[in-house]
Amino acid sequence: MVLFNAYPGIYGARLVLPKNLFNFEILPNPSLLNEMPKKNILFTATQYASKGGALPLDMTLRAELALEFFQKARQLGYDVVCVDGRSDGGWVSEVRDLGVKVETENFTDILGKHPMGKSRRQALNFALNCGKHPLVTWCEPEKHPYILSPDGRNPISMAATPVYEGLADLTAPRRVDNLESYPTTQQLAEVECNLLATNLLRMHASSRGMPQVPYLDHCSGPRTFHRDQAHYFTEYSGEIRGKEYDRWGSLLVPVWNMLIDGKKVCGVAVPYVHPIRQTEFEAGSPSYDAKRLEQALAFKQALDDLIESKKRCATTA
């Protein structure tokens, strides 16, 4: 299927960041890469429902990418669970046929303020109850190159080895191309958010006499953590200071809380390359450009409110 926008998109910009930003990163252990599929369970959430009898073009593309994601993960031997928001039955059947465990959205007893955050918590609970894997990984279902990159490497396994070895409680993969494979508007917005978070969290840590906070690719999406740290995600209420931060904040705020609590949170450089079909489609879409700005603003507001809440707690303790 050919997907296109009326205007050519802008992507492929090369952005160079100072190398000393990455001083706190951990290198993956190559000798453990083949063990990771049996030690790590992958959880995700999907929603590709037809509207008026047909999927919108962007949802059609995402559903195809997600199917490739599940295929690659299962081929590598990963156990995969998925919470689905009533996608089309034929697509769900294809996913189940691959050996993916699919559960329909049911937010009973699930904390949260937004369906996106609730579905992720439900999926994590589902994963924790499917065996005793020591590691758990979240990844957006369209990011199939995170499972198997174009050069044949496994970013998901690379990011997992430091947690398995006990060198980190959580790892966030850093995209080594600095998002060159993304739409340029998304590239600039996400790098700005990453740098902003580094500065704000370092200022907060310094004011409390804590060690320096590492630079992280906060916006990369995937996270791998030890199952003992899952409560940071499952117990996040979806709000800070009475404001809802549960759409994108469901993946960000738990990591920030871990950093502030002094947990071992580290970056791992991985060779992730964004799916070119998704980049080409979204790079030519003003609505996606606007979404990136909305995400960046929500990112800053959530972190500002979180740090303010921590300061207030400290003064009243």
XYZ file of N, CA and C in Angstrom, residues 136-254:
357
model
N 11.562 -6.464 32.277
C 10.339 -6.083 31.575
C 10.689 -4.921 30.645
N 10.185 -4.968 29.407
C 10.445 -3.892 28.450
C 9.145 -3.377 27.855
N 8.985 -2.065 27.905
C 7.917 -1.414 27.152
C 8.487 -0.939 25.814
N 7.704 -1.093 24.757
C 8.058 -0.478 23.485
C 6.787 -0.197 22.704
N 6.732 0.938 22.048
C 5.623 1.242 21.164
C 5.594 0.218 20.045
N 4.406 -0.251 19.650
C 4.336 -1.400 18.734
C 4.748 -1.120 17.298
N 4.874 0.136 16.917
C 5.296 0.419 15.538
C 6.814 0.393 15.368
N 7.558 0.346 16.460
C 9.016 0.490 16.395
C 9.707 -0.857 16.189
N 9.382 -1.522 15.092
C 9.971 -2.840 14.846
C 11.493 -2.820 14.693
N 12.131 -1.714 14.234
C 13.598 -1.742 14.181
C 14.248 -1.770 15.567
N 13.454 -1.519 16.625
C 14.019 -1.651 17.968
C 14.227 -3.120 18.320
N 13.481 -3.988 17.686
C 13.660 -5.428 17.888
C 14.818 -5.930 17.032
N 14.779 -5.584 15.774
C 15.829 -5.994 14.836
C 16.116 -4.815 13.919
N 17.314 -4.243 14.039
C 17.672 -3.056 13.261
C 18.027 -3.448 11.832
N 18.069 -2.489 10.908
C 18.394 -2.809 9.511
C 19.744 -3.493 9.331
N 20.675 -3.261 10.266
C 21.995 -3.904 10.140
C 22.061 -5.244 10.879
N 20.908 -5.729 11.342
C 20.859 -7.061 11.945
C 21.131 -7.114 13.429
N 21.266 -5.961 14.089
C 21.495 -5.951 15.529
C 20.168 -5.866 16.286
N 20.238 -6.113 17.596
C 19.036 -6.165 18.432
C 19.081 -5.078 19.501
N 18.622 -3.872 19.194
C 18.639 -2.801 20.200
C 17.954 -3.179 21.504
N 16.858 -3.925 21.431
C 16.140 -4.295 22.645
C 17.019 -5.122 23.580
N 17.806 -6.012 23.026
C 18.697 -6.828 23.853
C 19.882 -6.022 24.359
N 20.375 -5.110 23.524
C 21.498 -4.265 23.932
C 21.134 -3.423 25.151
N 19.912 -2.882 25.159
C 19.487 -2.035 26.272
C 19.176 -2.830 27.527
N 18.973 -4.135 27.379
C 18.564 -4.961 28.520
C 19.730 -5.493 29.346
N 20.893 -5.706 28.737
C 21.970 -6.387 29.471
C 22.413 -5.648 30.730
N 22.497 -4.303 30.758
C 22.912 -3.648 32.005
C 21.938 -3.881 33.163
N 20.642 -3.981 32.856
C 19.672 -4.254 33.917
C 19.832 -5.688 34.406
N 20.033 -6.605 33.493
C 20.199 -8.010 33.860
C 21.441 -8.212 34.723
N 22.499 -7.454 34.439
C 23.735 -7.571 35.212
C 23.686 -6.821 36.536
N 22.615 -6.074 36.786
C 22.514 -5.311 38.018
C 23.217 -3.978 37.982
N 23.635 -3.540 36.798
C 24.312 -2.258 36.662
C 23.336 -1.097 36.607
N 22.073 -1.383 36.350
C 21.049 -0.352 36.269
C 19.718 -0.927 36.728
N 18.886 -0.065 37.308
C 17.511 -0.451 37.632
C 16.610 -0.281 36.411
N 16.968 0.691 35.588
C 16.220 0.964 34.347
C 17.178 1.538 33.327
N 16.986 1.163 32.073
C 17.736 1.767 30.988
C 16.782 2.396 29.982
N 17.229 3.524 29.437
C 16.514 4.194 28.355
C 17.438 4.211 27.143
N 17.037 3.638 26.019
C 17.918 3.623 24.861
C 18.112 5.020 24.276
N 19.349 5.311 23.903
C 19.626 6.568 23.196
C 19.826 6.274 21.713
N 19.078 6.955 20.903
C 19.170 6.766 19.462
C 20.444 7.436 18.948
N 21.408 6.631 18.489
C 22.738 7.161 18.196
C 22.762 8.090 16.993
N 21.733 8.033 16.148
C 21.711 8.956 15.009
C 21.128 10.311 15.385
N 20.856 10.522 16.699
C 20.259 11.766 17.165
C 19.011 12.125 16.369
N 18.239 11.088 16.057
C 16.934 11.195 15.400
C 17.012 11.665 13.939
N 18.158 11.418 13.294
C 18.281 11.783 11.886
C 17.225 11.092 11.031
N 16.793 9.912 11.458
C 15.819 9.141 10.682
C 14.375 9.553 10.963
N 14.186 10.587 11.776
C 12.849 11.075 12.134
C 12.503 12.341 11.350
N 11.220 12.712 11.304
C 10.865 14.039 10.797
C 11.635 15.108 11.574
N 12.106 16.130 10.878
C 12.970 17.115 11.523
C 12.260 17.849 12.652
N 10.970 18.131 12.511
C 10.243 18.796 13.601
C 10.238 17.929 14.855
N 10.065 16.627 14.679
C 10.086 15.721 15.821
C 11.494 15.619 16.396
N 12.486 15.562 15.539
C 13.880 15.493 15.969
C 14.224 16.680 16.872
N 13.918 17.878 16.418
C 14.269 19.077 17.180
C 13.489 19.155 18.483
N 12.196 18.809 18.423
C 11.374 18.884 19.635
C 11.844 17.905 20.694
N 12.162 16.683 20.295
C 12.533 15.666 21.275
C 13.926 15.902 21.840
N 14.857 16.338 21.023
C 16.190 16.640 21.545
C 16.114 17.813 22.518
N 15.306 18.811 22.195
C 15.118 19.940 23.114
C 14.547 19.464 24.441
N 13.561 18.569 24.400
C 12.981 18.032 25.634
C 14.019 17.264 26.444
N 14.832 16.466 25.768
C 15.872 15.698 26.467
C 16.874 16.612 27.175
N 17.276 17.667 26.486
C 18.230 18.605 27.076
C 17.595 19.386 28.225
N 16.339 19.789 28.037
C 15.631 20.502 29.097
C 15.515 19.645 30.354
N 15.136 18.383 30.172
C 15.007 17.485 31.321
C 16.341 17.312 32.037
N 17.410 17.195 31.271
C 18.741 17.051 31.874
C 19.059 18.250 32.756
N 18.831 19.453 32.234
C 19.135 20.658 32.999
C 18.255 20.782 34.237
N 16.955 20.568 34.091
C 16.044 20.716 35.227
C 16.325 19.683 36.313
N 16.540 18.442 35.909
C 16.786 17.385 36.895
C 18.150 17.556 37.568
N 19.138 18.042 36.821
C 20.443 18.279 37.422
C 20.389 19.431 38.423
N 19.634 20.472 38.104
C 19.480 21.578 39.049
C 18.795 21.103 40.329
N 17.764 20.285 40.164
C 17.057 19.776 41.343
C 17.964 18.873 42.168
N 18.705 17.994 41.495
C 19.608 17.088 42.209
C 20.688 17.870 42.951
N 21.217 18.900 42.307
C 22.267 19.704 42.931
C 21.749 20.406 44.181
N 20.505 20.874 44.122
C 19.939 21.576 45.278
C 19.726 20.650 46.464
N 19.679 19.355 46.198
C 19.473 18.375 47.269
C 20.758 17.633 47.620
N 21.888 18.027 47.009
C 23.152 17.372 47.291
C 23.238 15.969 46.736
N 22.495 15.696 45.654
C 22.498 14.366 45.039
C 23.529 14.296 43.921
N 23.935 13.091 43.513
C 24.859 12.949 42.394
C 24.261 13.507 41.096
N 25.134 13.809 40.158
C 24.679 14.382 38.892
C 23.775 13.410 38.140
N 22.718 13.931 37.581
C 21.767 13.131 36.824
C 22.309 12.902 35.411
N 22.216 11.690 34.877
C 22.728 11.433 33.532
C 21.826 12.017 32.443
N 22.418 12.315 31.308
C 21.613 12.664 30.134
C 20.914 11.398 29.659
N 19.622 11.509 29.409
C 18.851 10.391 28.878
C 18.098 10.826 27.640
N 17.851 9.885 26.766
C 16.956 10.102 25.631
C 15.541 9.814 26.144
N 15.009 10.756 26.915
C 13.720 10.562 27.578
C 12.605 10.243 26.588
N 12.705 10.824 25.402
C 11.614 10.730 24.426
C 11.719 9.517 23.515
N 12.714 8.666 23.740
C 12.909 7.537 22.821
C 11.761 6.544 22.864
N 11.076 6.441 24.006
C 9.929 5.539 24.123
C 10.214 4.286 24.919
N 10.999 3.344 24.398
C 11.233 2.091 25.122
C 11.925 2.290 26.468
N 11.591 1.418 27.414
C 12.256 1.352 28.709
C 12.390 -0.108 29.084
N 13.541 -0.478 29.612
C 13.721 -1.809 30.190
C 14.054 -1.635 31.663
N 13.370 -2.384 32.517
C 13.607 -2.255 33.944
C 13.428 -3.605 34.619
N 13.994 -3.711 35.811
C 13.830 -4.922 36.593
C 12.410 -4.968 37.129
N 11.851 -6.149 37.206
C 10.467 -6.273 37.642
C 10.252 -5.703 39.043
N 11.306 -5.651 39.853
C 11.182 -5.088 41.193
C 10.917 -3.580 41.165
N 11.165 -2.939 40.023
C 10.944 -1.504 39.894
C 9.629 -1.181 39.192
N 8.846 -2.193 38.889
C 7.611 -1.981 38.125
C 6.611 -1.089 38.850
N 6.695 -1.051 40.169
C 5.730 -0.258 40.930
C 5.803 1.225 40.603
N 6.962 1.690 40.131
C 7.046 3.091 39.729
C 6.056 3.398 38.599
N 5.797 2.417 37.768
C 4.867 2.581 36.644
C 3.437 2.229 37.038
N 3.252 1.099 37.709
C 1.891 0.653 38.022
C 1.224 1.526 39.076
N 2.019 2.156 39.942
C 1.443 2.957 41.021
C 1.411 4.454 40.706
N 1.830 4.826 39.515
C 1.730 6.240 39.129
C 0.260 6.564 38.867
N -0.237 7.600 39.527
C -1.667 7.918 39.496
C -2.119 8.610 38.220
N -1.167 9.114 37.448
C -1.532 9.829 36.226
C -1.748 11.315 36.425
N -1.485 11.807 37.631
C -1.649 13.240 37.862
C -0.582 13.755 38.817
N -0.292 15.045 38.683
C 0.665 15.733 39.546
C 0.047 17.069 39.928
N -0.017 17.317 41.200
C -0.584 18.577 41.704
C -1.987 18.827 41.138
N -2.757 17.752 41.026
C -4.125 17.869 40.559
C -4.293 18.017 39.060
N -3.183 17.897 38.308
C -3.244 18.032 36.846
C -2.967 16.681 36.195
N -3.669 16.408 35.103
C -3.523 15.132 34.412
C -2.280 15.129 33.529
N -1.382 14.163 33.793
C -0.207 13.922 32.957
C -0.107 12.413 32.740
N -1.033 11.888 31.986
C -1.113 10.434 31.867
C -1.137 9.948 30.426
N -1.087 10.847 29.487
C -1.068 10.420 28.090
C 0.354 10.007 27.721
N 1.236 10.989 27.703
C 2.655 10.683 27.474
C 3.407 10.575 28.801
N 2.889 11.219 29.829
C 3.541 11.197 31.136
C 3.605 9.828 31.770
N 2.775 8.896 31.307
C 2.770 7.553 31.892
C 4.104 6.843 31.720
N 4.884 7.243 30.726
C 6.213 6.657 30.513
C 7.332 7.560 31.016
N 7.042 8.839 31.176
C 8.070 9.796 31.578
C 8.175 9.966 33.087
N 7.047 10.214 33.727
C 7.061 10.540 35.158
C 7.653 9.413 36.013
N 7.334 8.135 35.754
C 7.973 7.089 36.563
C 9.501 7.098 36.477
